[in-house]
Amino acid sequence: MKKPINIAIDGPAGAGKSTIARQLANRLGILYLDTGAMYRAVGLKALRTNTDMRSEPDLERMLNQTVLDIQFGPNGQQVILDGVDVTDAIRSSDVSRAASDVSAIPAVRHRLVEMQRCIAEQRDLVLDGRDIGTYVLPDAPFKFFLTADVKERARRRLNDLQARGETNLSLSDVIDEVSYRDQQDSSRSMAPLKQAEDAILIDTTGLTIEEVIGRVLAQLRPQQL
Ligand code: DC
């Protein structure tokens, strides 16, 4: 069987990864795996079960009683946590922080990375996250690192959150959330947020989605697709 083509898109919160990854996958006719959604599901479970997010043994115990399933349906990826669809529930601002907290714990990362590699082994995929190019799939043939000015990233996150009905947040609340996650995601010891040496850097500040997609597509060598 031909080796699947994996396209890694990493970067901080709000850099435009998920929008770009989803549209890119649609254009290429392949699936999109949002790995952040997996950390979000674990964060949601920790919130709901009052698990100490700094305690590795407590999180491991929780994970042993958790069934996480990723499904690909006509509307994209669905996240099923203990038999319940939490695709929408994992998008809140509280869950964002919780996801960042639990993602710093090696036992959580080991489980989720194993699932991600297993999914990527079986099919062509665009994956977005923080450590896809550096740790999950270091041999991926295409790697991009998207970034943008923190204010612009917070503005995009705020728009997303407001569209989902979280209308009680100000721009400065979201700047705090994004900065908290930037700091924590890049300073954790295991697989921190970092540009892979062979990733192509795209600063999306001031660029339209179409412009970013154009830059990504220009780098994909057709003979390798
Ligand atoms: O991409 P996102 O904002 O949905 O991710 C939520 C959190 O999950 C993020 O703050 C850090 C963590 N994460 C990670 O550590 N590694 C990934 N590959 C994806 C997300």
Tab-separated table of N, CA and C and ligand atoms in Angstrom, residues 13 17 34-37 39-40 91 96 99-100 103 109 128-132 181 185 188, ligand 1:
chain	number	residue	atom	x	y	z
A	13	ALA	N	-2.599	29.194	19.141
A	13	ALA	CA	-4.054	29.384	19.059
A	13	ALA	C	-4.389	30.619	18.231
A	17	LYS	N	-5.010	27.914	11.868
A	17	LYS	CA	-4.715	26.528	11.490
A	17	LYS	C	-5.948	25.747	11.075
A	34	ASP	N	-8.264	17.343	13.508
A	34	ASP	CA	-8.029	18.443	14.443
A	34	ASP	C	-7.549	17.815	15.753
A	35	THR	N	-6.228	17.818	15.981
A	35	THR	CA	-5.712	17.119	17.171
A	35	THR	C	-6.018	17.904	18.452
A	36	GLY	N	-6.190	19.218	18.334
A	36	GLY	CA	-6.541	20.027	19.510
A	36	GLY	C	-7.858	19.554	20.105
A	37	ALA	N	-8.771	19.088	19.233
A	37	ALA	CA	-10.082	18.634	19.704
A	37	ALA	C	-9.925	17.448	20.664
A	39	TYR	N	-7.316	16.934	22.764
A	39	TYR	CA	-6.906	17.490	24.070
A	39	TYR	C	-8.086	18.199	24.733
A	40	ARG	N	-8.916	18.824	23.912
A	40	ARG	CA	-10.100	19.496	24.451
A	40	ARG	C	-11.046	18.477	25.102
A	91	ARG	N	-15.728	23.463	22.600
A	91	ARG	CA	-15.237	24.714	21.991
A	91	ARG	C	-15.215	25.905	22.932
A	96	SER	N	-10.817	25.479	26.522
A	96	SER	CA	-9.520	25.826	25.899
A	96	SER	C	-8.408	25.794	26.933
A	99	ALA	N	-7.779	22.278	28.165
A	99	ALA	CA	-7.050	21.480	27.162
A	99	ALA	C	-5.564	21.783	27.235
A	100	SER	N	-5.240	23.061	27.379
A	100	SER	CA	-3.835	23.441	27.470
A	100	SER	C	-3.217	22.856	28.741
A	103	SER	N	-2.750	19.092	28.393
A	103	SER	CA	-1.811	18.745	27.314
A	103	SER	C	-0.358	18.831	27.774
A	109	ARG	N	-0.417	13.132	26.695
A	109	ARG	CA	0.155	13.251	25.350
A	109	ARG	C	0.431	11.863	24.757
A	128	ASP	N	-3.804	19.321	12.163
A	128	ASP	CA	-3.306	20.544	12.784
A	128	ASP	C	-3.128	20.343	14.273
A	129	GLY	N	-2.163	21.104	14.842
A	129	GLY	CA	-1.876	20.961	16.262
A	129	GLY	C	-0.728	21.849	16.680
A	130	ARG	N	0.080	21.348	17.609
A	130	ARG	CA	1.228	22.115	18.111
A	130	ARG	C	2.545	21.399	17.840
A	131	ASP	N	2.446	20.058	17.757
A	131	ASP	CA	3.664	19.234	17.728
A	131	ASP	C	3.623	18.204	16.601
A	132	ILE	N	2.810	18.450	15.591
A	132	ILE	CA	2.663	17.426	14.540
A	132	ILE	C	3.983	17.279	13.774
A	181	ARG	N	-2.233	30.289	27.067
A	181	ARG	CA	-1.973	29.043	26.329
A	181	ARG	C	-0.646	29.101	25.568
A	185	ASP	N	1.823	26.272	26.356
A	185	ASP	CA	2.039	25.301	25.278
A	185	ASP	C	3.498	25.321	24.804
A	188	ARG	N	6.078	23.764	28.013
A	188	ARG	CA	5.994	22.430	28.634
A	188	ARG	C	7.206	21.597	28.183
B	1	DC	O1	-5.787	23.792	18.640
B	1	DC	P1	-6.635	24.034	19.908
B	1	DC	O2	-6.661	25.474	20.290
B	1	DC	O3	-7.999	23.433	19.793
B	1	DC	O4	-5.860	23.214	21.062
B	1	DC	C1	-6.276	23.230	22.398
B	1	DC	C2	-5.069	22.958	23.312
B	1	DC	O5	-4.617	21.617	23.117
B	1	DC	C3	-3.845	23.829	23.065
B	1	DC	O6	-3.830	24.998	23.879
B	1	DC	C4	-2.680	22.926	23.379
B	1	DC	C5	-3.198	21.536	23.186
B	1	DC	N1	-2.695	20.885	21.974
B	1	DC	C6	-1.468	20.271	22.054
B	1	DC	O7	-0.809	20.362	23.086
B	1	DC	N2	-0.994	19.559	21.001
B	1	DC	C7	-1.691	19.478	19.862
B	1	DC	N3	-1.202	18.743	18.841
B	1	DC	C8	-2.936	20.125	19.748
B	1	DC	C9	-3.411	20.844	20.819
